[in-house]
Coordinates of C-alpha atoms in Angstrom, one line a residue:
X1 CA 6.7 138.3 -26.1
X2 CA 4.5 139.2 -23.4
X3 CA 1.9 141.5 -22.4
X4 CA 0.6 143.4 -19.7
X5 CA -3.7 143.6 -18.7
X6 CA -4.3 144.9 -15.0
X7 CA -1.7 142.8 -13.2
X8 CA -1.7 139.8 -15.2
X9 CA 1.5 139.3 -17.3
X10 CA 1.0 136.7 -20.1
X11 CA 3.7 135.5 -21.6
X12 CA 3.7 133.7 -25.0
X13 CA 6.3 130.8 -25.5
X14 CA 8.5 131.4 -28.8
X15 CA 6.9 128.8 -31.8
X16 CA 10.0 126.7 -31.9
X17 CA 9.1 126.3 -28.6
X18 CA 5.0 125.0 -29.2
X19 CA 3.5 121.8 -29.9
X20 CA 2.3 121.4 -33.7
X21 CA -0.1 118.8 -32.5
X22 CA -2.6 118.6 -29.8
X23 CA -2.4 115.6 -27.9
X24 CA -5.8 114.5 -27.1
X25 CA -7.5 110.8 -26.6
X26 CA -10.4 109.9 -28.9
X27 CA -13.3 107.9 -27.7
X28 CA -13.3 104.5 -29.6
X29 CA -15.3 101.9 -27.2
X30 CA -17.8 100.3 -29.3
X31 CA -16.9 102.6 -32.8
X32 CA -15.8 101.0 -35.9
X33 CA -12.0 102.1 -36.5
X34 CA -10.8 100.8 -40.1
X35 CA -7.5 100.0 -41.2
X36 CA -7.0 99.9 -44.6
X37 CA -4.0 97.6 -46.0
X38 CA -2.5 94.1 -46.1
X39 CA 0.9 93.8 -44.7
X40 CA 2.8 94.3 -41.5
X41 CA 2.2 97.8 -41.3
X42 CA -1.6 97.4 -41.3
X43 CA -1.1 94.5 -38.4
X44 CA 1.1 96.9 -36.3
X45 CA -1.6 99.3 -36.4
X46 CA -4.7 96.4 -35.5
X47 CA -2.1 95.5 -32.6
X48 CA -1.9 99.0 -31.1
X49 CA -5.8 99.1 -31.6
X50 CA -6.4 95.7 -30.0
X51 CA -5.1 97.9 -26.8
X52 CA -8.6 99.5 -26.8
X53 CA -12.7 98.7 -27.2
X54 CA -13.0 99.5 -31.0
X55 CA -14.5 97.7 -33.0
X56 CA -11.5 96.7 -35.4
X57 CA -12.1 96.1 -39.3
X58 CA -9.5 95.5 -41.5
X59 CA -10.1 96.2 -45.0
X60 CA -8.5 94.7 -47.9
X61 CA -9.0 92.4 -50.6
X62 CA -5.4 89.9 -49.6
X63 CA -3.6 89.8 -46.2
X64 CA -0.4 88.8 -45.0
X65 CA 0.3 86.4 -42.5
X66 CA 1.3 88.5 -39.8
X67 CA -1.8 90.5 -40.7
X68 CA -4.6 87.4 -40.9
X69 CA -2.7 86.2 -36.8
X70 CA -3.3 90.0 -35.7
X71 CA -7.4 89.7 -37.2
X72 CA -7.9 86.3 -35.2
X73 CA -6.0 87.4 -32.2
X74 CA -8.1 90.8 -31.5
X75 CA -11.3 89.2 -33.4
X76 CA -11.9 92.2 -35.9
X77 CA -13.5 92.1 -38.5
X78 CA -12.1 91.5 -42.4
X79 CA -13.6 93.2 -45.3
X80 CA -12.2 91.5 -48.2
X81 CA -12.5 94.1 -50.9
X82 CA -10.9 96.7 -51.8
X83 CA -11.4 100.3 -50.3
X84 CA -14.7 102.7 -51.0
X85 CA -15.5 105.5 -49.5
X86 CA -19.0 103.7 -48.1
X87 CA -16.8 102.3 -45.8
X88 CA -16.0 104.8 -44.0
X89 CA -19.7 105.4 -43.3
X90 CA -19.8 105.8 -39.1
X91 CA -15.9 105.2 -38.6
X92 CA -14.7 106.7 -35.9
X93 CA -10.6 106.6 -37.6
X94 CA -9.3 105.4 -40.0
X95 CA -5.4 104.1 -41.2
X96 CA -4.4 103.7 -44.3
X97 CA -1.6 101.2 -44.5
X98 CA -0.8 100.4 -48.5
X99 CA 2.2 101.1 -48.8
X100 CA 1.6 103.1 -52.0
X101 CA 1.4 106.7 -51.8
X102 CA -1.6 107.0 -54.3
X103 CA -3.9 104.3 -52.8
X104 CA -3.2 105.9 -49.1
X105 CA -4.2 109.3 -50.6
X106 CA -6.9 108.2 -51.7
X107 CA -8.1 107.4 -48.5
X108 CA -7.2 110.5 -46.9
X109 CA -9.4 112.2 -49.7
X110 CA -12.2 109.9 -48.9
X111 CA -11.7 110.8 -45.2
X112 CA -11.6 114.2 -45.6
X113 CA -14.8 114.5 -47.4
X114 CA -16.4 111.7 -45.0
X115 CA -15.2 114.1 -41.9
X116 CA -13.1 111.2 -40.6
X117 CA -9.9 111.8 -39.3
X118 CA -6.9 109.9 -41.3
X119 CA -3.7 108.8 -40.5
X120 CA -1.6 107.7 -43.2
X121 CA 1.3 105.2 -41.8
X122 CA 4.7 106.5 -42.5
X123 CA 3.4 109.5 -44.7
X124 CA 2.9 112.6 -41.9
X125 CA 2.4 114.8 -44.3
X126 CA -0.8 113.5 -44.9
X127 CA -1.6 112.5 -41.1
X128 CA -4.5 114.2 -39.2
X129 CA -3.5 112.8 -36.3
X130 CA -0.1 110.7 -35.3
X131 CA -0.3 107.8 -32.8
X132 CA 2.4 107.5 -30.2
X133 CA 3.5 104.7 -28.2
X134 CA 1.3 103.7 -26.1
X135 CA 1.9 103.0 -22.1
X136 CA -1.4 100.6 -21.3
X137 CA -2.4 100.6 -17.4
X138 CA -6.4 100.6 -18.4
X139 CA -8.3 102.9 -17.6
X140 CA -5.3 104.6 -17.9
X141 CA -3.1 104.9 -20.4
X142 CA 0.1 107.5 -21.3
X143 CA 0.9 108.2 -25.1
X144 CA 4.2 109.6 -26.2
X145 CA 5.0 110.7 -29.9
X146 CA 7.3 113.2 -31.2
X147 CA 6.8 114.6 -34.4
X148 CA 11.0 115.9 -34.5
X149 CA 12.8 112.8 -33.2
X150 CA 10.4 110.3 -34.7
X151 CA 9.7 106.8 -33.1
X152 CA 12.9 105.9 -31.8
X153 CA 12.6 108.7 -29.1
X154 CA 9.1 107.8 -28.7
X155 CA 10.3 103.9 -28.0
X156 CA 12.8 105.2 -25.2
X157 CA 10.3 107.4 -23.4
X158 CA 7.7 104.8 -23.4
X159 CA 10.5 102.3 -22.2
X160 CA 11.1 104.4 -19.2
X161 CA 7.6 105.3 -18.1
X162 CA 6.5 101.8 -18.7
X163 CA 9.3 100.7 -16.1
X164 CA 7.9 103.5 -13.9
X165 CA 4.2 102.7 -13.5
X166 CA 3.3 99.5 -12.2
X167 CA 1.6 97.1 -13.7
X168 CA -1.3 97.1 -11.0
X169 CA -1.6 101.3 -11.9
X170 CA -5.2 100.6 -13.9
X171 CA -6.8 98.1 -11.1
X172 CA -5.3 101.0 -8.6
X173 CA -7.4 103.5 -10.9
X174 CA -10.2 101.1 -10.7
X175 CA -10.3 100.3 -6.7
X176 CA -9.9 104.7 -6.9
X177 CA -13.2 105.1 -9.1
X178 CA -15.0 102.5 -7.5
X179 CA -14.8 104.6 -4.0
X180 CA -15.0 107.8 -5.7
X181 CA -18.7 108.5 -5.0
X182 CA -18.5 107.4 -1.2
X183 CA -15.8 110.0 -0.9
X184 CA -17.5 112.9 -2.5
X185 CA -20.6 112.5 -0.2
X186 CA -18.4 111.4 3.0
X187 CA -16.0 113.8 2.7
X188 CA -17.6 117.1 2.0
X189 CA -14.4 119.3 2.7
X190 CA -12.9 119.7 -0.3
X191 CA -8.9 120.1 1.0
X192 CA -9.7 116.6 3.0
X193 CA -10.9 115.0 0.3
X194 CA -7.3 115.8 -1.7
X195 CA -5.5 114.0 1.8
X196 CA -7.9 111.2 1.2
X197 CA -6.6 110.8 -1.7
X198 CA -3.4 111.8 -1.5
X199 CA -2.7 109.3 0.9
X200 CA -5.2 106.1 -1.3
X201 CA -2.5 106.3 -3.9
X202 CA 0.6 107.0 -1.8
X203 CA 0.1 104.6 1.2
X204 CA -0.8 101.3 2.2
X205 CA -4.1 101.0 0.0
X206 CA -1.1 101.3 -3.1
X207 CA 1.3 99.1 -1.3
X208 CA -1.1 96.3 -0.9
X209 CA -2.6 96.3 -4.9
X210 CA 1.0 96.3 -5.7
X211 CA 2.3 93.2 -3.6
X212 CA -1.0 91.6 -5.3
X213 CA -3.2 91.9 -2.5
X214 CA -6.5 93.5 -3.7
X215 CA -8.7 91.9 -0.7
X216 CA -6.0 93.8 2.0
X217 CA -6.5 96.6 -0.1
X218 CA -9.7 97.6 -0.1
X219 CA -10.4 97.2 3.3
X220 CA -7.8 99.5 3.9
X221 CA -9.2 102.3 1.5
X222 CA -12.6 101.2 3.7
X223 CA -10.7 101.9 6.8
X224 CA -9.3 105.2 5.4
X225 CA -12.9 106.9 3.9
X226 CA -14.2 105.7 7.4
X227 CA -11.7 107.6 9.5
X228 CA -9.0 109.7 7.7
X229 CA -7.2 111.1 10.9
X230 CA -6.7 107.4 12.3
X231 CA -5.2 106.2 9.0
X232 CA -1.6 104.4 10.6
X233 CA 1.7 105.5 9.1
X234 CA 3.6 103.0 7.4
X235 CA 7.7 102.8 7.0
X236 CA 9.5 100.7 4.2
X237 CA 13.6 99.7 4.9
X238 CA 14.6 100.4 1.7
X239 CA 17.8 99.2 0.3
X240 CA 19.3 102.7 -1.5
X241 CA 22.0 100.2 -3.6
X242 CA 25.5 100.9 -3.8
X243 CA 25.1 104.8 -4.7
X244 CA 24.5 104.5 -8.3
X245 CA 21.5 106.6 -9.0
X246 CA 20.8 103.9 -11.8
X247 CA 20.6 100.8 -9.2
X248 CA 18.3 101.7 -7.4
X249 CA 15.2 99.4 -7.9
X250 CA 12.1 100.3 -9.5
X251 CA 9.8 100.0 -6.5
X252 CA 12.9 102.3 -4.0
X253 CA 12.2 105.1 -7.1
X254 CA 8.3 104.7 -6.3
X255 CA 8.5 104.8 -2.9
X256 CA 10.5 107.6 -3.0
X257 CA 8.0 109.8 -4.5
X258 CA 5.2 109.0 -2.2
X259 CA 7.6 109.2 1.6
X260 CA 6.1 112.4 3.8
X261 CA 9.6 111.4 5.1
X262 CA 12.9 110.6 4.4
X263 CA 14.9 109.0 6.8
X264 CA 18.6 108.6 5.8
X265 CA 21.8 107.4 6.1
X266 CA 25.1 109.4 5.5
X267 CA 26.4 107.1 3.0
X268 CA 22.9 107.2 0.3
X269 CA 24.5 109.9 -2.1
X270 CA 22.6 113.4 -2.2
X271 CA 21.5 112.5 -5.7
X272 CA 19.7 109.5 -4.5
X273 CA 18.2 111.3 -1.8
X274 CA 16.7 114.3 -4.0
X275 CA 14.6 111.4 -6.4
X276 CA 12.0 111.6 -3.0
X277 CA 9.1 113.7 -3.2
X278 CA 10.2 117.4 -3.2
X279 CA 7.8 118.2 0.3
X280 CA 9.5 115.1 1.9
X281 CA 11.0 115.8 5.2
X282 CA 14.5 114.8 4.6
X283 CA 15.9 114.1 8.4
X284 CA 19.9 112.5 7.8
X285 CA 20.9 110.1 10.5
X286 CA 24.2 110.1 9.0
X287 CA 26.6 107.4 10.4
X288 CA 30.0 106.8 9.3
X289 CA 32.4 104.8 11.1
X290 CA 34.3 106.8 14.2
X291 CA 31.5 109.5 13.4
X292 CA 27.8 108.4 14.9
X293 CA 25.9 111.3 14.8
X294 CA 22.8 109.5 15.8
X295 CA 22.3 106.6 17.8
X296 CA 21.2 103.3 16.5
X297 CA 18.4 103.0 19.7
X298 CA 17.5 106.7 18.8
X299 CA 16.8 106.2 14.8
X300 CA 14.4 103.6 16.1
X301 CA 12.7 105.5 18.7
X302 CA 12.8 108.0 15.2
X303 CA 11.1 106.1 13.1
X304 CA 7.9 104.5 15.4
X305 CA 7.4 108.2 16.3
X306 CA 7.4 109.1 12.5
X307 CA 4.8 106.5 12.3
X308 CA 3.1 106.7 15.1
X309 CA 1.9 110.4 13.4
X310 CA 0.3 108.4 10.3
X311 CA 3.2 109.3 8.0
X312 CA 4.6 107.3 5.5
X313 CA 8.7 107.0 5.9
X314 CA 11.2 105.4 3.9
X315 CA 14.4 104.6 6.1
X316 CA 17.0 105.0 3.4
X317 CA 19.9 102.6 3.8
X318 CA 22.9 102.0 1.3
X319 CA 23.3 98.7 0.0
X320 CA 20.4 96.1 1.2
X321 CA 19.0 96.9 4.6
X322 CA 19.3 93.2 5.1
X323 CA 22.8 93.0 5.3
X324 CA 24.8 94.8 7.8
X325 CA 22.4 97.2 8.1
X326 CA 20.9 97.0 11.0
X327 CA 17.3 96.2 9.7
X328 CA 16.6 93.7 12.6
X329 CA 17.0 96.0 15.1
X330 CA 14.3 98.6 13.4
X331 CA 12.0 95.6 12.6
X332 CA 11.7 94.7 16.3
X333 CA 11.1 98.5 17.5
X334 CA 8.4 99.1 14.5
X335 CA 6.8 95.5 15.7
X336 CA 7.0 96.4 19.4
X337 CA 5.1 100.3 18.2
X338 CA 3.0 98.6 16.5
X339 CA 3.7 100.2 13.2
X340 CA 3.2 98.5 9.7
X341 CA 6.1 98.0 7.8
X342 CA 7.8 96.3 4.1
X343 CA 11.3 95.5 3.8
X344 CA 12.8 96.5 -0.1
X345 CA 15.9 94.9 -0.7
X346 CA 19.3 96.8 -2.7
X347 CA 21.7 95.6 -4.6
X348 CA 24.2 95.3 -2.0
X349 CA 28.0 96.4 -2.2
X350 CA 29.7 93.1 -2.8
X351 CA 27.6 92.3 -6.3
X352 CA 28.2 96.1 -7.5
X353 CA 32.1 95.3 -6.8
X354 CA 31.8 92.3 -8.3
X355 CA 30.4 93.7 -11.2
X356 CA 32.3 96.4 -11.8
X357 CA 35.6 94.2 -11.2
X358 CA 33.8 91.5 -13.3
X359 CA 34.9 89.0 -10.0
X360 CA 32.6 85.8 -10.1
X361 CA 31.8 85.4 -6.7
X362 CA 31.0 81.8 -7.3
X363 CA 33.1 79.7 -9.7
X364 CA 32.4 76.2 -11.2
X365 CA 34.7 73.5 -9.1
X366 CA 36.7 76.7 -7.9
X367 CA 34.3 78.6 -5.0
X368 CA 30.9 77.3 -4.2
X369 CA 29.9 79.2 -1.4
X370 CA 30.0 83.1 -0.5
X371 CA 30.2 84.5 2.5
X372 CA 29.0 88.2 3.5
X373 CA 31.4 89.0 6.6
X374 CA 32.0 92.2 8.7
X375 CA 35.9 93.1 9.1
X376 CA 34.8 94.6 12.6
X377 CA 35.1 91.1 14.7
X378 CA 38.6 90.7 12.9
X379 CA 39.6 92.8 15.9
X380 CA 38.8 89.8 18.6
X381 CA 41.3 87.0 19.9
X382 CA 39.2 84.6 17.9
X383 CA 39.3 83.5 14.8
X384 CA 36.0 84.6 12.9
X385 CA 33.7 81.9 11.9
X386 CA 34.1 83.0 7.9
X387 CA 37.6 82.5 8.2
X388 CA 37.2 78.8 8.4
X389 CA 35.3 78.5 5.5
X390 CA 37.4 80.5 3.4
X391 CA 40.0 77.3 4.1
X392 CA 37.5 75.4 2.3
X393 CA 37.2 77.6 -1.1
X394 CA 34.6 79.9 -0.4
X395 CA 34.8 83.6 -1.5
X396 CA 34.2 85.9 1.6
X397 CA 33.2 89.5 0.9
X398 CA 34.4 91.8 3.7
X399 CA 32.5 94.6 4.2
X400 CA 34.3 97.7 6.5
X401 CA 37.3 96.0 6.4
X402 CA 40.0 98.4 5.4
X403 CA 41.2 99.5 9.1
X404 CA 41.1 96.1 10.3
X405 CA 42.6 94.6 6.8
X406 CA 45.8 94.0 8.3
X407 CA 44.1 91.7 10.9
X408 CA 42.3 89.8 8.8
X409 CA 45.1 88.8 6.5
X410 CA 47.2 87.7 9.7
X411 CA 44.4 85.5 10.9
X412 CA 43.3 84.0 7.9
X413 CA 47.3 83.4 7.0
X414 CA 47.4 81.8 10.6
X415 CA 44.4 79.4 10.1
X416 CA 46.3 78.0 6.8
X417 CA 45.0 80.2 3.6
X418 CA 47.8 80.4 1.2
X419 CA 49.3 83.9 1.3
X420 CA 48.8 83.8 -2.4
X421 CA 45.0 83.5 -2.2
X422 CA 43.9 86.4 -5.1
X423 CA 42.4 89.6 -3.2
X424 CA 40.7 92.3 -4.9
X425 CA 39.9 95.6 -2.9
X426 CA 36.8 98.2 -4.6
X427 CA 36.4 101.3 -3.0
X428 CA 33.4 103.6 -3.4
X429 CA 31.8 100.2 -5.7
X430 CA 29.3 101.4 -8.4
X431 CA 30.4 105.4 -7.8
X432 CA 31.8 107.4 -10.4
X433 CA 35.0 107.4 -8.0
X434 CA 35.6 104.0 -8.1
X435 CA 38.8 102.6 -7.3
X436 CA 39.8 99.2 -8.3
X437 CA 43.2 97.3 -6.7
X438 CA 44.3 93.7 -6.5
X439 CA 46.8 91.9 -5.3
X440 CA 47.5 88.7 -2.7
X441 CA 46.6 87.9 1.1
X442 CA 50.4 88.4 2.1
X443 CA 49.7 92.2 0.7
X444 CA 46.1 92.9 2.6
X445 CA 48.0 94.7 5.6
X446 CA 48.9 97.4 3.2
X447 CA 45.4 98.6 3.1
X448 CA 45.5 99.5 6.5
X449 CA 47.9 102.5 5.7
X450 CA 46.9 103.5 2.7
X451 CA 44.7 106.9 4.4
X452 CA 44.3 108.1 0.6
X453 CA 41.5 105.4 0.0
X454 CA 39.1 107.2 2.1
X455 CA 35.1 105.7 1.2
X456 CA 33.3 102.7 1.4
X457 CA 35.9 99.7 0.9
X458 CA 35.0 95.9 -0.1
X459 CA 37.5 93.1 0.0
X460 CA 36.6 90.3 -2.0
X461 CA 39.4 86.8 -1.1
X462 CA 39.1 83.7 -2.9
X463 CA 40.3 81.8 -5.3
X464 CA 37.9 83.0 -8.0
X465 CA 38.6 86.8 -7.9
X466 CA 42.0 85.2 -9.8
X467 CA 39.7 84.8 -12.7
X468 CA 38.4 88.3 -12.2
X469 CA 39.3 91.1 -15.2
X470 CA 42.0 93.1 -12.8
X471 CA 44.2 93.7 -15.6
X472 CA 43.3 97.6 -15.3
X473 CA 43.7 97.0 -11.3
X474 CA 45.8 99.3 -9.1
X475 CA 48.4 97.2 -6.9
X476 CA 47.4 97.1 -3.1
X477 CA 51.2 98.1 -2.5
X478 CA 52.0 101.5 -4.0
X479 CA 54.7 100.7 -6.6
X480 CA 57.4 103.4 -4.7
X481 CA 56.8 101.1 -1.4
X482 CA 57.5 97.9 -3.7
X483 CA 60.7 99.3 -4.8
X484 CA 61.8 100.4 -1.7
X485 CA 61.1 96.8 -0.6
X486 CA 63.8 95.6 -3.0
X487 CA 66.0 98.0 -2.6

């Protein structure tokens, strides 16, 4: 339906397609809110109200244990007789909670009459008002409820926005209203004062409330209301996780949101990439191997310029920047710029393949020790340092190994490792893609020539992968080579 005035053009949503309530938020600091009843139900509702600055009174003549534990705990107050309209006299809500559909109407009568709004627990018919589940970050707080779906929906969204919103959110609301004067009179432009404070909850003001540093951060909104243009940029290494959209870590999702610029690499899927804020620069310093499109000196000389500009930049990295990813190299170049930065760790490639492949990297009396190794110094005359432990049970993860595979299992055969040590080879680990194979040390060489397994490989060699679940495993030698073998 729509409609045409001058050139406006209003157009009405269809009614399936409207809200039936109004979500508001009712002032209750310091009001009396009563809850009428004497079971569970009455001490869910006191529990949701002990979230707020009412003045809490219960009224009934008995109560329940797990009522009389909610009374004590928020310290409300227990009438204990039964309900009369007089006590609704200056309420600002009221529950009724009886569990019998008679006594709750009553109430909502009494209610009516009184000009109080009513909500009747599990009887919407008779609601006023529904309450939703309730996100607490005070002052600020999110309430979901669904009037369709019901509670269980209600439970999941507040699941998801409760792992969303850090738990510092309120004190960052706090430090915010506690400068918000200062800024109006400092910063009389209005379009400056949205950067100021765009960038109060989006830079290092945030970052340092979050990692629990309140002093660090407000001298840093101090720094920023005294001298906007001079603010520094900041960079996190974050750790993008093995590709799954799902693994990547709360604070990576965060961060994401508040980057002016992406800075990634060609391995962090697309979908990964698009969680950033949608007027991120997105600037792809793609590097696969045989394929550098940028050079490692120039993402540096990238990034310290990024900052250098008071942006705030998240370097993108799959798996944990940490390992193998070249973080130490980008640390020393945003030290020697001078530019602030955090490191955010991923889950890294060889727990994903070791989850998905349920391998336990460490195994009681069978592997105590793991070892992260590159297969890229496999190509040397030397044996590689990890190969010697791997004599002595450990479970060595070998990341970018498939091209040098064959190497690996000749040295590691050479140094004395039984050539039926367990192997278990994930490609693309944690993608929908995934490709699972197993099979023995003697059989690693095969990987080199198998082109078809094209992404991201991870061998895992040990003793423990044989207690891995591999019965769903490919074989590392392609059945029609096998029987050509014993042909």
């Amino acid at each position: 339906m729509a409609s045409r005035r001058g050139d406006i053009v209003k157009t009405l949503k269809k009614p399936e397609d409207r809200l039936d309530v109004f979500p508001a938020f009712m002032k209750v600091a310091g009001r009396r809110v009563l809850v009428v009843g004497h079971g569970a139900e009455a001490a869910a509702k006191v529990r949701l109200l002990g979230e707020t600055n009412a003045k809490i009174v219960v009224i009934s003549n008995t109560v329940e244990q797990d009522l009389r534990e909610a009374i004590d705990l928020f310290e409300a107050e227990h009438v204990a007789e039964g309900f009369r309209p007089a006590h609704l006299n200056g309420a600002a809500l009221v529950f009724t909670a009886q569990e019998n559909w008679d006594l709750d109407k009553a109430v909502v009568d009494a209610a009516r009459i009184m000009g109080v709004p009513v909500n009747a627990v599990d009887k919407p018919e008779l609601c006023d008002f529904y309450t939703g589940a309730l996100v607490n970050r005070a002052p600020i707080a999110v309430a979901i409820t669904s009037t369709g779906v019901g509670p269980v929906l209600s439970r999941h969204i507040r699941a998801r926005i409760e792992a969303m919103l850090p738990r510092a959110t309120g004190q960052l609301a706090r430090l915010a209203e506690s400068f918000r004067e200062a800024a109006s009179k400092v910063i009389a432009d209005g379009g400056l004062r949205r950067n100021f404070w765009a960038r109060f909850f989006s830079g290092s003001v945030a970052t340092n409330l979050y990692a629990g540093k309140p002093d660090a951060a407000r001298a840093d909104a101090q720094r920023l209301l005294n001298g906007m243009a001079d603010e520094p940029g900041f960079v996190w290494l974050v750790g993008a996780g093995p590709g799954a959209e799902d693994l990547l870590t709360l604070r990576a999702q965060r961060l994401l949101q508040e980057a002016d610029v992406i800075v990634h690499d060609a391995l962090v899927p697309a979908g990964v990439v698009s969680m950033g804020r949608r007027d991120a620069e997105r600037i792809s310093v793609g590097k696969r191997k045989g394929a550098h499109s940028v050079a490692q000196n120039e993402i540096c000389d990238l990034l310290v310029e990024l900052g250098t500009k008071g942006l705030k930049v998240v370097r993108l990295k799959a798996g944990d920047p940490m390992i193998f990813g070249r973080a130490a190299e980008e640390m020393e170049a945003l030290r020697a710029g001078g530019i602030g930065f955090e490191i955010v760790p991923g889950v890294t490639a060889a727990f994903a393949a070791a989850a998905s492949a349920q391998i336990p990297l460490t195994l009681r009396g069978v592997a105590s020790n793991l070892v992260f190794a590159t297969g890229h110094n496999a190509k040397s005359e030397t044996l590689p340092d990890w190969a010697g432990l791997a004599l002595k049970g450990a479970t060595v993860a070998v990341y970018m190994g498939r091209t040098v595979a064959a190497a690996v299992a000749d040295k590691m055969i050479g140094a004395g490792l039984k050539p039926q040590t367990p192997v278990a080879v994930v490609e693309n680990a944690a993608h929908a893609d995934e490709r699972l194979f197993a099979g023995t040390l003697s059989e690693l060489a095969v990987l080199s020539n198998r082109a078809e397994i094209e992404g991201p490989v991870l061998i895992v060699i040990g003793e423990a992968v044989g207690h891995a679940a591999l019965h769903k495993a490919e074989t590392l030698v392609p059945l029609d080579v096998a029987r050509a073998a014993v042909a």
